[in-house]
Structures are given as structure tokens and as C-alpha cells.
Coordinates of C-alpha atoms and ligand atoms in Angstrom, one line a residue:
M221 CA -8.8 2.3 0.6
S222 CA -11.3 0.0 2.2
S223 CA -11.3 2.1 5.4
R224 CA -12.3 5.1 3.2
R225 CA -15.2 3.2 1.8
V226 CA -16.3 2.2 5.3
A227 CA -16.0 5.8 6.4
C228 CA -18.2 7.1 3.6
R229 CA -20.9 4.5 4.3
C230 CA -20.8 5.2 8.0
R231 CA -21.3 8.8 7.5
R232 CA -24.3 8.2 5.3
K233 CA -25.9 5.9 7.8
Q234 CA -25.6 8.6 10.5
R235 CA -27.6 11.1 8.6
P236 CA -31.1 11.8 9.5
R237 CA -33.4 11.3 6.4
S238 CA -34.6 14.9 6.9
R239 CA -31.1 16.1 6.1
H240 CA -32.2 17.7 2.8
S241 CA -34.4 20.1 4.7
E242 CA -31.6 21.0 7.1
A243 CA -29.7 22.4 4.1
A244 CA -26.0 22.0 4.8
S245 CA -25.4 25.1 2.9
T246 CA -27.4 28.2 2.6
A247 CA -27.1 31.2 0.3
S248 CA -25.6 33.0 3.2
G249 CA -23.1 30.1 3.8
I250 CA -21.4 31.1 0.6
G251 CA -20.3 34.2 2.2
K252 CA -18.4 32.1 4.8
A253 CA -15.9 30.9 2.2
G254 CA -16.2 27.2 2.7
T255 CA -17.1 27.2 6.3
P256 CA -18.9 23.9 6.8
P257 CA -22.3 24.2 8.4
K258 CA -22.4 23.3 12.1
N259 CA -25.2 20.8 12.0
R260 CA -23.2 18.2 9.9
V261 CA -22.4 14.8 11.5
S262 CA -19.4 13.0 10.1
L263 CA -17.0 10.3 11.4
L264 CA -14.2 12.1 9.7
G265 CA -15.3 15.5 11.0
D266 CA -16.8 18.2 8.9
L267 CA -15.3 17.2 5.6
A268 CA -16.5 16.6 2.1
D269 CA -16.1 13.3 0.4
I270 CA -15.3 14.9 -2.9
G271 CA -14.8 18.3 -4.4
V272 CA -16.1 19.7 -7.7
L273 CA -14.3 22.7 -9.2
G274 CA -16.1 24.4 -12.1
L275 CA -19.9 24.8 -11.7
A276 CA -21.2 25.5 -15.2
T277 CA -23.8 23.1 -16.6
M278 CA -21.8 19.9 -16.2
G279 CA -20.0 20.6 -12.9
A280 CA -23.1 21.8 -11.1
N281 CA -25.1 18.8 -12.2
L282 CA -22.3 16.4 -11.2
A283 CA -22.1 18.0 -7.8
R284 CA -25.8 17.7 -7.4
N285 CA -25.6 14.1 -8.5
A286 CA -23.0 13.2 -5.9
A287 CA -24.9 15.1 -3.2
R288 CA -28.1 13.3 -4.1
K289 CA -26.2 10.0 -3.6
D290 CA -25.4 11.1 -0.1
F291 CA -21.9 12.2 -0.6
N292 CA -20.7 15.4 1.0
V293 CA -19.6 17.7 -1.9
A294 CA -17.3 20.7 -1.7
V295 CA -18.0 23.1 -4.6
Y296 CA -16.0 25.9 -6.0
N297 CA -16.1 28.1 -9.1
R298 CA -13.8 30.9 -10.2
H299 CA -16.6 33.4 -10.3
P300 CA -18.6 32.8 -7.1
G301 CA -21.9 33.6 -8.8
R302 CA -22.3 30.1 -10.1
T303 CA -21.6 28.7 -6.6
E304 CA -24.2 31.0 -5.1
E305 CA -26.7 29.9 -7.8
L306 CA -26.1 26.2 -7.2
I307 CA -26.6 26.6 -3.4
R308 CA -29.5 28.9 -3.8
E309 CA -31.4 26.7 -6.3
H310 CA -30.3 23.2 -5.2
G311 CA -28.6 23.5 -1.8
S312 CA -31.4 21.4 -0.2
E313 CA -30.6 18.4 -2.4
G314 CA -27.7 17.2 -0.2
R315 CA -24.7 18.3 1.7
F316 CA -22.7 21.0 -0.1
F317 CA -19.6 22.8 1.2
P318 CA -19.5 26.0 -0.9
A319 CA -16.2 27.9 -1.0
T320 CA -15.3 31.2 -2.5
D321 CA -11.5 30.6 -2.4
I322 CA -9.6 27.6 -3.6
G323 CA -7.7 27.2 -0.3
A324 CA -11.0 26.9 1.7
F325 CA -12.3 24.5 -1.0
T326 CA -9.3 22.1 -0.7
R327 CA -9.3 22.3 3.1
S328 CA -12.9 21.2 3.2
I329 CA -12.2 17.9 1.5
V330 CA -11.1 14.7 3.2
R331 CA -7.6 13.5 2.4
P332 CA -6.4 12.1 0.0
R333 CA -8.6 14.6 -1.7
P334 CA -10.5 13.6 -4.8
I335 CA -11.2 16.8 -6.8
I336 CA -13.2 16.7 -10.0
I337 CA -12.3 19.6 -12.4
M338 CA -15.2 20.5 -14.7
V339 CA -13.9 23.5 -16.6
K340 CA -13.5 24.3 -20.3
A341 CA -11.1 21.9 -21.9
G342 CA -7.6 23.1 -22.8
K343 CA -5.6 25.9 -21.1
P344 CA -8.2 26.4 -18.3
V345 CA -7.5 22.9 -17.1
D346 CA -3.8 23.6 -16.8
E347 CA -4.5 26.9 -15.1
V348 CA -6.8 25.3 -12.6
I349 CA -4.3 22.6 -11.8
E350 CA -1.5 25.2 -11.3
E351 CA -3.8 27.1 -9.0
L352 CA -4.7 23.9 -7.0
L353 CA -1.2 22.5 -6.6
P354 CA 0.0 24.8 -3.7
H355 CA -3.1 23.6 -1.7
L356 CA -2.7 19.9 -2.3
D357 CA -0.9 17.2 -0.4
E358 CA 0.9 14.1 -1.7
G359 CA -1.5 11.5 -2.9
D360 CA -4.4 13.8 -3.5
I361 CA -6.3 13.0 -6.7
I362 CA -7.1 15.4 -9.5
I363 CA -9.9 14.1 -11.8
D364 CA -10.4 16.0 -15.0
G365 CA -14.0 15.3 -16.0
G366 CA -14.0 17.6 -19.1
N367 CA -13.6 16.8 -22.7
S368 CA -9.8 17.0 -22.7
L369 CA -7.6 15.9 -25.5
F370 CA -6.1 12.5 -24.5
T371 CA -2.5 13.7 -25.2
D372 CA -3.0 16.5 -22.7
S373 CA -4.3 14.0 -20.1
S374 CA -1.2 11.8 -20.7
R375 CA 1.0 14.8 -20.2
R376 CA -0.8 15.9 -17.0
F377 CA -0.7 12.3 -15.7
H378 CA 3.1 12.1 -15.9
A379 CA 3.7 15.8 -14.8
L380 CA 1.5 15.4 -11.7
K381 CA 3.0 12.0 -10.9
D382 CA 6.4 13.7 -10.6
K383 CA 4.8 16.0 -8.1
G384 CA 3.2 13.2 -6.0
I385 CA -0.3 14.1 -7.2
R386 CA -2.4 11.4 -8.7
F387 CA -4.3 12.1 -11.9
V388 CA -7.4 10.6 -13.4
G389 CA -8.6 11.7 -16.8
M390 CA -12.3 10.9 -16.8
G391 CA -14.4 11.1 -19.9
I392 CA -18.0 11.8 -19.0
S393 CA -20.9 11.4 -21.4
G394 CA -24.6 12.1 -21.0
G395 CA -24.7 15.8 -21.3
E396 CA -26.6 18.0 -18.8
E397 CA -29.2 15.4 -17.9
G398 CA -26.7 12.5 -17.7
A399 CA -24.4 14.5 -15.3
L400 CA -27.4 14.9 -13.0
E401 CA -29.2 11.6 -13.3
G402 CA -26.2 9.3 -13.9
P403 CA -23.7 9.6 -16.8
S404 CA -21.4 7.1 -18.5
M405 CA -18.0 7.6 -17.0
M406 CA -14.6 6.6 -18.5
P407 CA -11.9 7.1 -16.0
G408 CA -8.2 6.5 -17.0
G409 CA -4.9 7.3 -15.3
E410 CA -3.7 5.8 -12.1
R411 CA -5.5 2.6 -11.2
E412 CA -4.9 3.1 -7.4
A413 CA -6.3 6.6 -7.6
Y414 CA -9.4 5.2 -9.4
A415 CA -9.7 2.5 -6.6
R416 CA -10.0 5.4 -4.1
I417 CA -12.8 7.2 -6.0
E418 CA -14.5 4.0 -7.3
P419 CA -17.1 3.9 -4.5
I420 CA -18.1 7.4 -5.3
V421 CA -18.1 7.5 -9.1
T422 CA -19.7 4.1 -9.6
R423 CA -22.7 5.3 -7.5
M424 CA -22.9 8.5 -9.5
A425 CA -22.9 6.7 -12.8
A426 CA -25.9 5.3 -14.7
Q427 CA -26.7 1.7 -13.9
V428 CA -27.8 -0.9 -16.4
D429 CA -29.0 -4.3 -15.1
G430 CA -27.3 -3.5 -11.8
T431 CA -24.0 -2.7 -13.5
P432 CA -22.6 0.8 -13.2
C433 CA -21.7 2.5 -16.5
C434 CA -18.2 3.3 -15.1
T435 CA -15.1 1.2 -15.1
F436 CA -11.4 1.8 -15.1
I437 CA -10.3 2.2 -18.7
G438 CA -6.5 2.2 -18.7
P439 CA -3.4 4.3 -17.9
E440 CA -2.4 7.8 -19.0
G441 CA -5.0 9.5 -21.2
A442 CA -6.9 6.2 -22.0
G443 CA -10.1 7.5 -20.4
H444 CA -10.2 10.6 -22.5
Y445 CA -9.2 8.7 -25.6
V446 CA -12.2 6.3 -25.2
K447 CA -14.5 9.3 -24.5
M448 CA -13.1 10.9 -27.7
V449 CA -14.0 7.8 -29.8
H450 CA -17.4 7.7 -28.1
N451 CA -18.0 11.2 -29.3
G452 CA -16.7 10.3 -32.8
I453 CA -19.2 7.4 -33.0
E454 CA -21.9 9.9 -31.8
Y455 CA -21.0 12.2 -34.8
A456 CA -21.4 9.3 -37.2
D457 CA -24.7 8.1 -35.5
M458 CA -26.1 11.7 -35.8
Q459 CA -25.0 12.2 -39.4
L460 CA -26.6 8.8 -40.4
I461 CA -29.8 9.9 -38.7
A462 CA -29.7 13.2 -40.5
E463 CA -29.2 11.5 -43.9
A464 CA -32.2 9.2 -43.3
Y465 CA -34.3 12.3 -42.4
D466 CA -33.1 14.1 -45.5
L467 CA -34.0 11.1 -47.8
M468 CA -37.5 10.9 -46.3
K469 CA -38.0 14.6 -46.8
S470 CA -36.3 15.0 -50.2
L471 CA -37.4 11.8 -51.9
Y472 CA -40.8 11.4 -50.4
G473 CA -41.8 14.8 -49.3
L474 CA -42.6 13.7 -45.7
E475 CA -43.3 16.4 -43.1
A476 CA -41.4 16.5 -39.8
E477 CA -44.3 14.9 -37.9
A478 CA -44.5 12.0 -40.2
I479 CA -40.8 11.4 -40.0
A480 CA -41.0 11.6 -36.2
D481 CA -43.5 8.8 -36.3
I482 CA -41.2 6.7 -38.4
F483 CA -38.2 7.2 -36.0
A484 CA -40.5 6.4 -33.1
E485 CA -41.4 3.2 -34.8
W486 CA -37.8 2.4 -35.6
N487 CA -37.0 2.9 -31.9
K488 CA -39.0 -0.2 -31.1
G489 CA -36.6 -2.4 -33.1
E490 CA -32.9 -3.1 -33.5
L491 CA -32.2 0.6 -33.9
E492 CA -33.5 1.4 -30.4
S493 CA -31.3 4.0 -28.9
Y494 CA -31.3 7.4 -27.2
L495 CA -30.4 9.3 -30.4
I496 CA -33.3 7.7 -32.4
E497 CA -35.6 8.4 -29.5
I498 CA -34.7 12.1 -29.2
T499 CA -34.8 12.4 -33.0
A500 CA -38.5 11.7 -32.9
A501 CA -38.9 14.3 -30.0
V502 CA -37.0 17.0 -31.9
L503 CA -38.9 16.4 -35.1
R504 CA -42.2 16.5 -33.3
K505 CA -41.5 19.8 -31.5
R506 CA -43.5 22.8 -32.8
D507 CA -42.4 26.4 -32.2
G508 CA -44.5 29.4 -31.2
T509 CA -45.9 29.7 -34.7
G510 CA -47.2 26.1 -34.6
K511 CA -44.8 25.0 -37.3
P512 CA -42.2 22.2 -36.8
L513 CA -39.2 23.8 -35.0
V514 CA -36.7 21.8 -37.0
D515 CA -37.9 23.5 -40.2
S516 CA -36.7 26.9 -38.8
I517 CA -33.4 25.8 -37.4
V518 CA -30.3 26.9 -39.4
D519 CA -28.6 24.0 -41.2
E520 CA -25.2 24.7 -39.9
A521 CA -23.7 22.1 -37.5
E522 CA -21.3 23.3 -34.9
Q523 CA -18.6 21.1 -33.3
K524 CA -16.3 21.3 -30.3
G525 CA -13.5 19.1 -31.6
T526 CA -13.8 15.6 -30.3
G527 CA -15.0 14.2 -33.7
R528 CA -12.1 15.9 -35.4
W529 CA -9.7 14.6 -32.9
T530 CA -11.0 11.1 -33.4
A531 CA -10.5 11.4 -37.2
Q532 CA -7.0 12.9 -36.7
S533 CA -6.0 10.0 -34.4
A534 CA -7.4 7.5 -36.9
L535 CA -5.1 9.0 -39.6
D536 CA -2.2 8.8 -37.2
L537 CA -2.9 5.1 -36.4
G538 CA -3.7 4.3 -40.1
V539 CA -7.2 3.1 -39.2
P540 CA -9.9 3.5 -42.0
L541 CA -12.4 5.5 -40.0
T542 CA -14.5 6.5 -42.9
S543 CA -17.9 6.9 -41.4
I544 CA -16.9 9.1 -38.5
T545 CA -14.6 11.2 -40.7
E546 CA -17.3 11.8 -43.2
A547 CA -19.6 12.9 -40.4
V548 CA -16.9 15.5 -39.4
F549 CA -16.5 16.7 -43.0
A550 CA -20.3 16.9 -43.4
R551 CA -20.5 19.2 -40.4
A552 CA -17.6 21.3 -41.9
L553 CA -19.6 21.6 -45.2
S554 CA -22.7 22.5 -43.4
G555 CA -20.7 25.3 -41.7
S556 CA -19.9 26.9 -45.1
R557 CA -23.5 28.1 -45.4
A558 CA -22.8 31.4 -47.2
L559 CA -20.8 29.6 -49.8
R560 CA -23.5 26.9 -50.2
L561 CA -26.2 29.5 -50.6
D562 CA -24.1 31.1 -53.4
A563 CA -23.5 27.6 -55.0
A564 CA -27.3 26.9 -54.8
K565 CA -27.8 29.9 -57.0
A566 CA -24.9 29.3 -59.4
L567 CA -25.2 25.5 -59.9
P568 CA -28.2 23.6 -61.4
Q569 CA -30.3 21.8 -58.8
P570 CA -31.5 18.2 -59.3
A571 CA -35.2 17.8 -60.2
I572 CA -36.2 15.1 -57.7
P573 CA -39.4 13.3 -58.6
V574 CA -41.0 13.4 -55.2
R575 CA -43.7 10.8 -54.5
A576 CA -45.4 9.2 -51.5
P577 CA -43.3 6.4 -50.0
T578 CA -44.3 2.7 -49.7
Q579 CA -43.5 0.8 -46.6
A580 CA -40.7 -0.9 -48.5
D581 CA -39.1 2.5 -49.3
I582 CA -39.1 3.4 -45.6
D583 CA -37.8 -0.1 -44.6
A584 CA -35.0 0.3 -47.1
I585 CA -33.9 3.5 -45.4
R586 CA -34.0 1.9 -42.1
D587 CA -31.8 -1.0 -43.3
A588 CA -29.3 1.4 -44.8
L589 CA -29.2 3.3 -41.5
Y590 CA -28.7 0.1 -39.5
A591 CA -26.0 -1.3 -41.7
S592 CA -24.1 2.0 -41.9
K593 CA -24.4 2.3 -38.1
I594 CA -22.8 -1.2 -37.7
V595 CA -19.9 -0.1 -40.0
A596 CA -19.4 3.1 -37.9
Y597 CA -19.3 1.2 -34.7
A598 CA -17.0 -1.5 -36.2
Q599 CA -14.6 1.2 -37.3
G600 CA -14.7 3.0 -34.0
F601 CA -13.9 -0.3 -32.1
E602 CA -11.1 -1.1 -34.6
Q603 CA -9.6 2.3 -33.8
L604 CA -9.9 1.6 -30.0
S605 CA -8.1 -1.7 -30.6
A606 CA -5.4 -0.1 -32.6
A607 CA -4.9 2.7 -30.0
S608 CA -4.7 0.1 -27.3
A609 CA -1.9 -1.7 -29.1
Q610 CA -0.1 1.5 -30.0
F611 CA -0.1 3.0 -26.5
G612 CA 0.1 -0.3 -24.5
W613 CA -3.2 0.5 -22.7
D614 CA -4.8 -3.0 -22.7
L615 CA -8.3 -1.6 -23.4
H616 CA -11.1 -4.1 -22.7
L617 CA -13.4 -3.5 -25.6
G618 CA -16.3 -5.5 -24.1
D619 CA -16.1 -3.3 -21.0
L620 CA -16.4 -0.2 -23.1
A621 CA -19.6 -1.5 -24.8
T622 CA -20.9 -2.3 -21.3
I623 CA -20.4 1.2 -19.9
W624 CA -21.9 2.8 -23.0
R625 CA -25.2 0.9 -22.6
G626 CA -26.5 3.6 -20.2
G627 CA -26.0 7.3 -19.3
C628 CA -24.2 8.3 -22.5
I629 CA -25.4 9.8 -25.8
I630 CA -24.7 6.6 -27.9
R631 CA -26.6 4.3 -25.5
A632 CA -28.3 1.7 -27.7
R633 CA -29.8 -1.7 -27.5
F634 CA -27.2 -3.1 -29.9
L635 CA -24.3 -2.3 -27.6
N636 CA -25.3 -5.5 -25.8
R637 CA -24.3 -7.4 -29.0
I638 CA -21.0 -5.6 -29.1
R639 CA -20.4 -6.5 -25.5
E640 CA -21.1 -10.2 -26.3
A641 CA -18.8 -10.1 -29.3
Y642 CA -15.9 -9.1 -27.1
S643 CA -16.7 -11.1 -24.0
G644 CA -15.9 -14.6 -25.3
L645 CA -12.5 -16.3 -24.9
D646 CA -11.9 -15.9 -28.6
P647 CA -13.0 -12.4 -29.4
V648 CA -13.6 -11.5 -33.1
P649 CA -10.9 -9.4 -34.8
H650 CA -13.5 -7.1 -36.3
L651 CA -17.2 -6.6 -35.5
L652 CA -18.2 -7.1 -39.2
L653 CA -17.0 -10.7 -38.8
Q654 CA -19.1 -11.3 -35.7
D655 CA -22.1 -13.5 -36.7
V656 CA -24.9 -11.2 -35.5
F657 CA -23.4 -8.1 -37.3
R658 CA -22.2 -10.1 -40.4
E659 CA -25.7 -11.5 -40.8
A660 CA -27.3 -8.1 -40.3
V661 CA -25.3 -6.2 -42.9
V662 CA -25.6 -9.1 -45.4
A663 CA -29.4 -9.0 -44.9
A664 CA -29.5 -5.2 -45.2
E665 CA -27.1 -5.0 -48.2
P666 CA -29.6 -5.0 -51.1
N667 CA -31.7 -2.2 -49.5
W668 CA -28.6 -0.4 -48.3
R669 CA -27.1 -0.4 -51.8
A670 CA -30.4 0.6 -53.5
V671 CA -30.8 3.6 -51.1
V672 CA -27.3 4.9 -51.7
A673 CA -27.6 4.4 -55.5
R674 CA -31.0 6.2 -55.5
A675 CA -29.6 9.1 -53.4
I676 CA -26.6 9.5 -55.7
S677 CA -28.8 9.3 -58.8
E678 CA -31.2 12.0 -57.4
G679 CA -28.4 14.2 -56.2
I680 CA -29.1 13.9 -52.5
P681 CA -25.8 13.8 -50.5
V682 CA -25.4 10.8 -48.2
P683 CA -21.7 10.9 -47.4
A684 CA -21.9 8.7 -44.3
F685 CA -24.2 6.1 -45.9
A686 CA -22.1 6.0 -49.0
S687 CA -18.7 5.8 -47.3
S688 CA -20.0 3.0 -45.0
I689 CA -21.0 0.9 -47.9
A690 CA -17.8 1.7 -49.8
Y691 CA -15.9 0.5 -46.7
F692 CA -18.0 -2.6 -46.6
D693 CA -17.3 -3.3 -50.2
G694 CA -13.6 -2.8 -49.7
F695 CA -13.4 -4.7 -46.5
R696 CA -15.0 -7.9 -47.9
R697 CA -12.8 -7.9 -51.0
G698 CA -10.0 -10.4 -51.1
R699 CA -8.1 -8.4 -53.8
G700 CA -8.4 -4.7 -54.4
P701 CA -6.6 -2.3 -56.8
A702 CA -3.8 -1.3 -54.4
N703 CA -1.4 -3.5 -56.6
L704 CA -1.5 -0.7 -59.1
L705 CA -0.8 1.9 -56.4
Q706 CA 2.3 -0.1 -55.5
G707 CA 3.4 -0.2 -59.1
L708 CA 3.0 3.5 -59.4
R709 CA 4.8 4.2 -56.2
D710 CA 7.7 2.0 -57.4
Y711 CA 7.7 3.8 -60.8
F712 CA 8.1 7.3 -59.5
G713 CA 9.7 6.7 -56.1
A714 CA 11.4 3.3 -56.2
H715 CA 9.3 2.4 -53.1
T716 CA 9.5 -1.3 -54.0
Y717 CA 6.6 -3.8 -53.9
A718 CA 5.8 -7.4 -52.7
R719 CA 4.7 -10.1 -55.1
L720 CA 2.0 -12.7 -54.7
D721 CA 4.0 -15.5 -56.2
R722 CA 7.3 -15.2 -54.2
P723 CA 8.5 -13.7 -50.9
G724 CA 10.8 -10.6 -50.7
R725 CA 10.7 -7.0 -51.8
F726 CA 11.2 -6.0 -55.5
H727 CA 11.9 -3.0 -57.6
T728 CA 11.5 -2.6 -61.4
R729 CA 14.1 -0.4 -63.2
W730 CA 11.4 1.5 -64.9
G731 CA 13.5 4.2 -66.4
Q732 CA 16.4 1.9 -67.3
D733 CA 16.2 -1.5 -68.8
G734 CA 12.8 -2.5 -67.3
S735 CA 14.3 -5.4 -65.4
E736 CA 13.1 -6.5 -61.9
I737 CA 15.5 -6.8 -59.0
E738 CA 15.0 -8.2 -55.5
V739 CA 16.0 -5.6 -52.9
Ligands
LIG1252 P1 -17.9 25.0 -20.1 O1 -17.1 24.1 -21.0 O2 -18.8 26.0 -20.7 O3 -16.9 25.8 -19.1 C1 -17.3 26.7 -18.2 C2 -16.7 26.5 -16.9 O4 -15.2 26.6 -17.0 C3 -17.1 27.6 -15.9 O5 -17.2 27.0 -14.6 C4 -15.9 28.5 -15.9 O6 -15.7 29.3 -14.8 C5 -14.8 27.5 -16.0 N1 -13.5 28.1 -16.5 C6 -13.2 28.5 -17.8 N2 -12.0 29.0 -17.8 C7 -11.5 28.9 -16.5 C8 -10.2 29.2 -16.0 N3 -9.2 29.7 -16.7 N4 -10.1 29.0 -14.6 C9 -11.1 28.5 -13.9 N5 -12.3 28.2 -14.4 C10 -12.5 28.3 -15.7 O7 -18.7 24.2 -19.0 P2 -19.6 22.8 -19.2 O8 -20.2 22.6 -17.9 O9 -20.5 22.8 -20.4 O10 -18.5 21.7 -19.5 C11 -17.4 21.4 -18.6 C12 -16.5 20.4 -19.3 O11 -17.3 19.2 -19.5 C13 -16.0 20.8 -20.6 O12 -14.7 20.3 -20.8 C14 -16.9 20.2 -21.6 O13 -16.3 20.0 -22.9 C15 -17.2 18.9 -20.9 N6 -18.5 18.3 -21.2 C16 -19.6 19.0 -21.5 C17 -20.8 18.4 -21.8 C18 -22.0 19.2 -22.1 O14 -23.0 18.6 -22.5 N7 -22.0 20.5 -21.8 C19 -20.9 16.9 -22.0 C20 -19.7 16.2 -21.6 C21 -18.5 16.9 -21.3 P3 -16.4 30.8 -14.7 O15 -17.9 30.5 -14.4 O16 -15.7 31.4 -13.6 O17 -16.2 31.4 -16.0

């Protein structure tokens, strides 16, 4: 392993700084099916440090990222047009080894070969793996960097292990820009295989305070699981932002530009995050007519599935993931646009008394957003903790907060606080019990409650705000109404119940003499 690292460094040292102009690959090079250019100098011969298979938005940018960090990058795409485009447009950014067939692609990579697959999640990943296998040698490493379902990654991990191929399921967040400039990377699978690629991926990742936003997550599909929950949190974050926007627009009649100013202001405080920052940018954007673009965008949210998977996993684990799940449902309701338009005609509309806001009104929405966001993150981390226990993954929650501080979509100032919460010797069992978050939600509570109450009384839907405060109210309650649920379950199904005043399980003979028996 260490010799590989040395080899990579040596090769980089030998390169003249003018290498970018002596383009390793040219548009004509693509026609030579992976033939490495003759002017390349390498201790290991003319070989690539890493391969990237799948050169759509993410794959092409990841390949460019690696090349810009001085790694030799083999690139291959099923349809060669994408490879040609990458080399034509960006071939001068580093040393690329373009290939038009998969055999030439694999032959151009140093062994054990690390190959990042960046294709559409699902069946295409299995198809690509099947295609690759005849060209691989024992110990080679397949890294799936797409948004794969974690159970697929666990399956691939074990199936490939039986064939002597090492598998890393690596969640990558940051979108198009992150892939190029430095994403947050969540690799899981075989630890030794990760050690082999660590020098490469940690340089490709975003860096915060000198720490790469990339660390080994855990075995099997742990990397993709963590990426999935990251995306689930992203769903909640975005829904909460959309609800805050809706309140400012519907209650106070604010225009997009004015709301942009408010988000920009919020981005200077505890809400500082990438999503709040880009919310201001999106709201500020005007289209060709000079009107705010956002006012012309259809109100139908699409989804690729990671939020839904997060909610489904939460149901399987029995984790109350209300904020993220509401965000998934809100997107589903937004998707029923035709039905909503019919309903808007058929059902009476609330008459909202719109008035100009005071600073206190705006501050109240900010507090509701912040408190709801804390709940969403607390639930997401509770789910990660439950999954870790269920699957035996030994996830380090503080490390996850650390690698989410940069590169990814949910990067935010307050992830530092989450990192601190899990870094002590005695980590808190739940983020809402950690001093900084407990104090924040308690301070925000009056405004949070008032905002949700006002929204409900005016008929403005705030499903994520409302479910977050309902969770908070349930969470802090020593005794809820589930005693009655247990009584009902025992009545119709003899499911038994526990008693507060003595140990054991009990059943009441409801349909018989009404006596209670210990079971
Ligand atoms: P897409 O998800 O749009 O997938 C297109 C790529 O998949 C093309 O290279 C295509 O090849 C290839 N492909 C599809 N089917 C096959 C197949 N059967 N065999 C071989 N290749 C196939 O690309 P993106 O770059 O958007 O995303 C790549 C992965 O990264 C996905 O899993 C995505 O979910 C994930 N991701 C995407 C993010 C984003 O912001 N876009 C962010 C984070 C992760 P061809 O050109 O030949 O059709």
C-alpha cells in the first residue's frame, strides 16, 4: 500500500509543470482506443492511477478533478461521444487515458486497479460490473460512486468478494460542482481496499480546516447508507426552506427579491449553509422577461429516490423520522399538480389577511426554521445510530458530521456543533439532549410554536415545521397516550401490556369476566 502511495507521488514529481499544455490525450487519441500518449513519464510505465467509467455530468467532473490533482486518469464511457467530448473540452487539464473499449480501459490502469463507476444507479451498475469482470484481476477494486441503494451495495460487496474483487460503495455528494471542485465522499465496503484508494480520494475531496471531507464509513453498503441519509436530511432542509419562503410570501406578501435579502441575512448567522446561500441566489435570479425566475417555475418537485429510501429504512428500523418523511410526502403532493389544480377550484380557499411583516415576524420564521432543522438532523443522526447497531457497522457519527462540513449539499456551520456533540468520551444519546441544541430549541420554541399555529390557522401548509414541533412535543414528554393504544391492542388482539406499578406482561379478559392475568 505504502509503495503505491510513494509511486503516485514520484510520478507527480517527475512531471514538468507545463504538462497541461502537452495534453496527454488529444481528440484524435480517442481513436486509438486507450493508447497512452507517448510523452508520458511514469515510474510504473504508462499507466493510469485510477479509472473512471461513466462520463456523464458526475463522472466527467470527477475524472477532471482527479486529473487536476495530478493523477493519471483512465476514462471510458459506453457511448464514446462523452469520452470524446471530455477530452476535446478538458483534455488539457491533466493526464487522461481515453479508451473506446473496456479492455483497453482496464489495461491502462495500474494494478490493483481502482475503477470508479459513475453510471445510473440500479441495473446499469450490475451490467457494468458484469462487463468489467472478465477484464479484472484478483484484488482489483470496483468503486461505485453513484447513488446506489445500500442493500445493492451490500449484495455487490459480498458477491464480488467471492470472486476476489474488492468493492467500495462510495456515496458522493456535491452535485456537478462538488464533483469537480471537491465533493464530500462516503466510502464503505472493504477497509483494505479503501486504504489503497485513500491517497487519491482524500485529495479529490473537499477540504475543511485541512481535513478532507472523506473518511472510511464502514463495511458492506455503509457508505451508500450514509449518503442516503445525507440526501434525506437534504430533503428536509430544502422543504423547511420552502416552507419559510411560502410563509413570507403568503402571510406578508413579500416578493422574491425581498425574501432573497432575508435569506442572505440569515446566512450570516447560525443558519449559515450552502442551501440557505443558494436559496438567496435562486430567489434573486430574473428570467428574460425581467421577472423573478422562481415565480415562473412549475411547483412540482421531482425526486430520484434517496429521500424515499431513507424514510423506508426508518420505517424498517422503527426510527421516528418525521421531518424527512414529511419532506418526501410534500414532494409527492406537489407532484399531483393536476389534482391540486382541480381541488383549488373545488374547495374554498383561505382568505389570508396579508400585511407587511415586522422584524419580529421574520425573526419568528427564522427561529422556526432553525429549530425544525435541528429536529431533522437529530432524527437523521438517530437513524444512522440505529442502522449502525442493526447492521453492526460501527458508524462514527462525529466523523460523518466532519465530512459533511464541506463539499456536500447539506454543508453548514452547525455541523461543527454536531461533530463536537459526538466527539466527546461520553457522546449524547440524542442531539436534542446536547446542550447547544437543547438550548437552541428551547429558546426558539415560543416563536416556532407561534409560526406553526399561525400557519395552520391561516391554512398555509407547513408539514415539515409542524411535524418537527410535534416530534419535539412528543420527545420531551415523560408520559404520552400510548397506554391507551396498548389497552386497545390488548382488547382486540390479546397483545398484552406492561404496567407501571409492577413488572411482567399482562392481559385483561375483556370479552370474558374482565379479570387481569399475568402472561
Ligand atoms: P446519470 O445518472 O444521468 O447516468 C448517465 C451515465 O450512465 C452515462 O455515462 C451512461 O452512459 C451511463 N449508463 C447508463 N446505463 C448504462 C449501462 N447499462 N451501461 C453502461 N453505462 C450506462 O449520470 P450522472 O453523472 O448524473 O450521475 C452518475 C451517478 O452519480 C448516478 O448514480 C447519480 O445518481 C449519482 N449522483 C449524481 C449527482 C448529480 O448531481 N447529478 C450527485 C450525486 C450522485 P451513456 O452515455 O453511454 O448512455
